[in-house]
PDB file of C-alpha atoms in Angstrom:
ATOM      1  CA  UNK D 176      75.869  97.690  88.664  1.00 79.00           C
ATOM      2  CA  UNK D 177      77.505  94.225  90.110  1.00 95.00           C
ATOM      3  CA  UNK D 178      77.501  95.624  93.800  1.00 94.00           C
ATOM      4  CA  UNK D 179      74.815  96.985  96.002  1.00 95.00           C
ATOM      5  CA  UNK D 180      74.633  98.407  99.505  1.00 94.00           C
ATOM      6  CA  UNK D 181      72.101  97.717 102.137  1.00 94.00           C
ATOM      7  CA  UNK D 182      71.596  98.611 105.701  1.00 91.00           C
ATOM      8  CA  UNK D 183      70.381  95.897 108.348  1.00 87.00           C
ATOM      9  CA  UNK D 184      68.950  96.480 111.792  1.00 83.00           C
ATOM     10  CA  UNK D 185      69.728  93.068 113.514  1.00 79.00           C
ATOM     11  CA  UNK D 186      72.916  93.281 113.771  1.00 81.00           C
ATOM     12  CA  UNK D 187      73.362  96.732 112.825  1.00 88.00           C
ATOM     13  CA  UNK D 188      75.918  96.223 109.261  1.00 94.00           C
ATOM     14  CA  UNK D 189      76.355  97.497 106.343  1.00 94.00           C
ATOM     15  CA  UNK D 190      75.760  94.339 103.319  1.00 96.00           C
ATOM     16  CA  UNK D 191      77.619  95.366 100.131  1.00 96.00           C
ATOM     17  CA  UNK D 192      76.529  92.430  97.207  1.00 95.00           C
ATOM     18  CA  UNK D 193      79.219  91.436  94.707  1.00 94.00           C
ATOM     19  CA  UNK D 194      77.666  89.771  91.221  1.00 93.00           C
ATOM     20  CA  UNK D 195      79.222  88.655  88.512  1.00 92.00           C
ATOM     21  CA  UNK D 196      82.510  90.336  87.283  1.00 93.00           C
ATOM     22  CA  UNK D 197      83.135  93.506  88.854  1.00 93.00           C
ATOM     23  CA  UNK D 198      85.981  95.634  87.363  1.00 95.00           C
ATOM     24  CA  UNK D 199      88.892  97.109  89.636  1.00 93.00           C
ATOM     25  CA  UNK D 200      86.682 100.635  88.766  1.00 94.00           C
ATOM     26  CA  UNK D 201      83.659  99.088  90.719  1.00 95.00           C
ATOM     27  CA  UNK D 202      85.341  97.832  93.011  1.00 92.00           C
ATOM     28  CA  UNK D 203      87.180 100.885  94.209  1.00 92.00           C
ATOM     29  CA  UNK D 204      83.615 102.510  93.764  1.00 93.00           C
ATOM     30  CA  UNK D 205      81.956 100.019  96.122  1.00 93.00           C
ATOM     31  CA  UNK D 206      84.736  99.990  98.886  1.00 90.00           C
ATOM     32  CA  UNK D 207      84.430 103.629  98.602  1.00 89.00           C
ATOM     33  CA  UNK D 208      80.697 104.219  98.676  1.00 92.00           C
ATOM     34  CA  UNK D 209      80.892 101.471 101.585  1.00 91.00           C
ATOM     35  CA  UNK D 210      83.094 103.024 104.140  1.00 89.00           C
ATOM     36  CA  UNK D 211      81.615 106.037 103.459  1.00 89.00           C
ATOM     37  CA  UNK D 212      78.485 104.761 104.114  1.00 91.00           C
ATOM     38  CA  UNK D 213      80.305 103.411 107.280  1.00 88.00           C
ATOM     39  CA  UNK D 214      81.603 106.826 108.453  1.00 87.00           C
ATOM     40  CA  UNK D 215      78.005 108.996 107.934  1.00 89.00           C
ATOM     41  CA  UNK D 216      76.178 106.282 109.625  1.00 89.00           C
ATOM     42  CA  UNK D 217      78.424 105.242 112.695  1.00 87.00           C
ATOM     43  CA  UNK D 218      77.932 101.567 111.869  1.00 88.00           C
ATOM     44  CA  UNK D 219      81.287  99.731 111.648  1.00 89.00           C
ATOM     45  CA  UNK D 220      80.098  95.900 110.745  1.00 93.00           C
ATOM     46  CA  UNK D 221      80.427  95.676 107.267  1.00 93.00           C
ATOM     47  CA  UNK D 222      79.019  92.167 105.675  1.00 95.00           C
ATOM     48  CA  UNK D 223      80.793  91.454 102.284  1.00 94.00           C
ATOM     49  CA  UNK D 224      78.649  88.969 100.412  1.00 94.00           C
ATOM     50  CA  UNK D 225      80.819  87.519  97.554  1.00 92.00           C
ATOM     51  CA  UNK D 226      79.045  84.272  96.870  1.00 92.00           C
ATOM     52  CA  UNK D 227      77.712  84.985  93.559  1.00 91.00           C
ATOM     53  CA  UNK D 228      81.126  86.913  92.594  1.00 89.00           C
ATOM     54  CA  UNK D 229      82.539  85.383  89.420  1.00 87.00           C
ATOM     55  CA  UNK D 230      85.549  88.365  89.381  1.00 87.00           C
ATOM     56  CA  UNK D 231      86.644  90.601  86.919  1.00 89.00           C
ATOM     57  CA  UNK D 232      89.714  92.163  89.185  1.00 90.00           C
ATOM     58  CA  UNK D 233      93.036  90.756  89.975  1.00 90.00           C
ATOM     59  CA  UNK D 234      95.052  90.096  93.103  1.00 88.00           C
ATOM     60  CA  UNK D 235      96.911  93.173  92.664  1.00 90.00           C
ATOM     61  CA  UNK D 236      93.644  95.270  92.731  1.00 91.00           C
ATOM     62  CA  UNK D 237      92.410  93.868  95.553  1.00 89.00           C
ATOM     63  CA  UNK D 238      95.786  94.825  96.982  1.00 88.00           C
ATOM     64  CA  UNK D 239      96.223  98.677  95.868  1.00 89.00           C
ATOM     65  CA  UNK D 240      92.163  98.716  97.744  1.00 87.00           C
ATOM     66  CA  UNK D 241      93.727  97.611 100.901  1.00 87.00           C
ATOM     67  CA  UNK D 242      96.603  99.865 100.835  1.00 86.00           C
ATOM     68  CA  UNK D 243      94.805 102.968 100.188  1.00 81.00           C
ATOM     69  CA  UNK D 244      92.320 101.368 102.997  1.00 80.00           C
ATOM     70  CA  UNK D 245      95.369 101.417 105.502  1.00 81.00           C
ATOM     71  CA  UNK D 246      96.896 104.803 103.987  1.00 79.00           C
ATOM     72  CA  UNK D 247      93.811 106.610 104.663  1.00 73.00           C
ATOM     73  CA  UNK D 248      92.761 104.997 107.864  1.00 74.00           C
ATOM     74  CA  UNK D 249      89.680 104.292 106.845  1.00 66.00           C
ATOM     75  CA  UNK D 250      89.581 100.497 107.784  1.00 66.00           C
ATOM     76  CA  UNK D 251      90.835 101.133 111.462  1.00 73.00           C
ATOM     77  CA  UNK D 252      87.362 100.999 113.101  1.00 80.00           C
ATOM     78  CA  UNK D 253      85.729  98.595 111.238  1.00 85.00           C
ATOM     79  CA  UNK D 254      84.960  94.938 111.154  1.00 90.00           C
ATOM     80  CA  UNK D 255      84.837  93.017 107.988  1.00 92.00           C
ATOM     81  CA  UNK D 256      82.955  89.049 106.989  1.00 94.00           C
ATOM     82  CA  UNK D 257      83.568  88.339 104.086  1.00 93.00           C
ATOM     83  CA  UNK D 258      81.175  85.032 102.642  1.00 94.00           C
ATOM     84  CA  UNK D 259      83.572  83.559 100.329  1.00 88.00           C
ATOM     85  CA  UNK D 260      81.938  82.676  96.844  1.00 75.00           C
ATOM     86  CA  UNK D 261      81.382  79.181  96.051  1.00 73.00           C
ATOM     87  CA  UNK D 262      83.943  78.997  92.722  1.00 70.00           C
ATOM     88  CA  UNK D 263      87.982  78.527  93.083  1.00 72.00           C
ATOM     89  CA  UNK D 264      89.289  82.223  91.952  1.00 71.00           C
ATOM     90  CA  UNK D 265      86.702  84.223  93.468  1.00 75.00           C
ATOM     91  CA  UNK D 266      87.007  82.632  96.777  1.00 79.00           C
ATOM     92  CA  UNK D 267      91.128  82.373  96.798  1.00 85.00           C
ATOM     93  CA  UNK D 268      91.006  86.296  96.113  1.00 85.00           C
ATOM     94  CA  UNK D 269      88.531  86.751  99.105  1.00 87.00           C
ATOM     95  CA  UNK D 270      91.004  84.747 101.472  1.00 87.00           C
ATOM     96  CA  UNK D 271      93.819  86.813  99.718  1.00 90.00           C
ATOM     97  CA  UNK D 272      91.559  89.861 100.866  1.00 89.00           C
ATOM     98  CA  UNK D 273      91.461  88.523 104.528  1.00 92.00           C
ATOM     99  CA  UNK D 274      94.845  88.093 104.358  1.00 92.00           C
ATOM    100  CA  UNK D 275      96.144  91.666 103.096  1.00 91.00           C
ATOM    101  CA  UNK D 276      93.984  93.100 105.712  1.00 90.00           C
ATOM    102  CA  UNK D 277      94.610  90.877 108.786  1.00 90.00           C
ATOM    103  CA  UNK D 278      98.248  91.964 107.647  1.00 90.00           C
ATOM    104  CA  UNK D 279      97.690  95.616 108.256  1.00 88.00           C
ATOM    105  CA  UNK D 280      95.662  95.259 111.190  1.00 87.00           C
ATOM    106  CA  UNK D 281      91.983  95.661 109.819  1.00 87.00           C
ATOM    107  CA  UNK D 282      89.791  93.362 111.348  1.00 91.00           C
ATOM    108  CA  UNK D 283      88.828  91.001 108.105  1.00 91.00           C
ATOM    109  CA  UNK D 284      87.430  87.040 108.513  1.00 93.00           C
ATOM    110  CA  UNK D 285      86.466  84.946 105.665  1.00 93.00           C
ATOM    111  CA  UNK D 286      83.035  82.195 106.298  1.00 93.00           C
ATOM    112  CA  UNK D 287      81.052  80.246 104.279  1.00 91.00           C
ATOM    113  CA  UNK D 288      78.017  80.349 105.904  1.00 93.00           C
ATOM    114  CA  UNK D 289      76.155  83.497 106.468  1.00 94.00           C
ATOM    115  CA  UNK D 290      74.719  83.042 109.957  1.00 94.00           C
ATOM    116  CA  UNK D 291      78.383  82.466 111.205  1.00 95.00           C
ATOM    117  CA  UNK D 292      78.978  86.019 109.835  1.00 95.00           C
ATOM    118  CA  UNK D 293      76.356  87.551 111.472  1.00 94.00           C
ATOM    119  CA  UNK D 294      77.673  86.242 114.979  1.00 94.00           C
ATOM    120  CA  UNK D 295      81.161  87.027 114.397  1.00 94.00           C
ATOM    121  CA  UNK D 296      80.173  90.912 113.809  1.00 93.00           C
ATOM    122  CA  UNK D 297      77.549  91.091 116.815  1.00 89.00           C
ATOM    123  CA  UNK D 298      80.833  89.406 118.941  1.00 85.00           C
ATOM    124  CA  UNK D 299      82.332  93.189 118.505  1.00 66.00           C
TER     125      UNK D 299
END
């Protein structure tokens, strides 16, 4: 599986892990399994790590995620970093991301380093 989930304690946030290529499938699958996560746990920091994503979706996935996000509701209440991956595509499509969200009125922020992450979701 190219994503994972994992709970921290300090801050309290959910991690999801992107590797390699991850298909529009997994990545509806790991924005799903993520927000539900979100919703049975109370915890509403999420921590995207995309640094060792090399893609495998398209702009226009990433897109139909976010609108079914703001359809739903179910990216009202939480607070997204995002650590941009280190390669061109991957980390344009993450800012795209950012973008689409910011748009709608979900709290999504792109960084490059981790700690900086951490302190912008314990800033909540």
């Amino acid at each position: 599986m190219p994503w994972t989930n994992a709970e921290l304690s300090e801050p309290p946030v959910i991690e999801t892990t992107y590797t390699g290529m991850v298909s529009p499938k997994e990545l509806v699958e790991a924005v799903k399994a993520t927000t539900d996560w979100a919703a049975s746990t109370g915890k509403h920091q999420l921590l995207g790590d995309c640094r060792e994503l090399t893609g495998g979706h398209s702009l226009f996935d990433l897109y139909a995620v976010v609108e079914e996000l703001d359809r739903a509701g179910l990216g009202r209440n939480l607070r997204e970093a995002i650590l941009v991956p280190g390669t061109t595509m991957p980390a344009e499509m993450t800012r795209f991301w950012e973008t689409a969200c910011c748009n709608r009125g979900l709290k999504v922020r792109v960084f490059s380093d981790r700690a900086e992450a951490l302190k912008w979701l314990e800033a909540d």
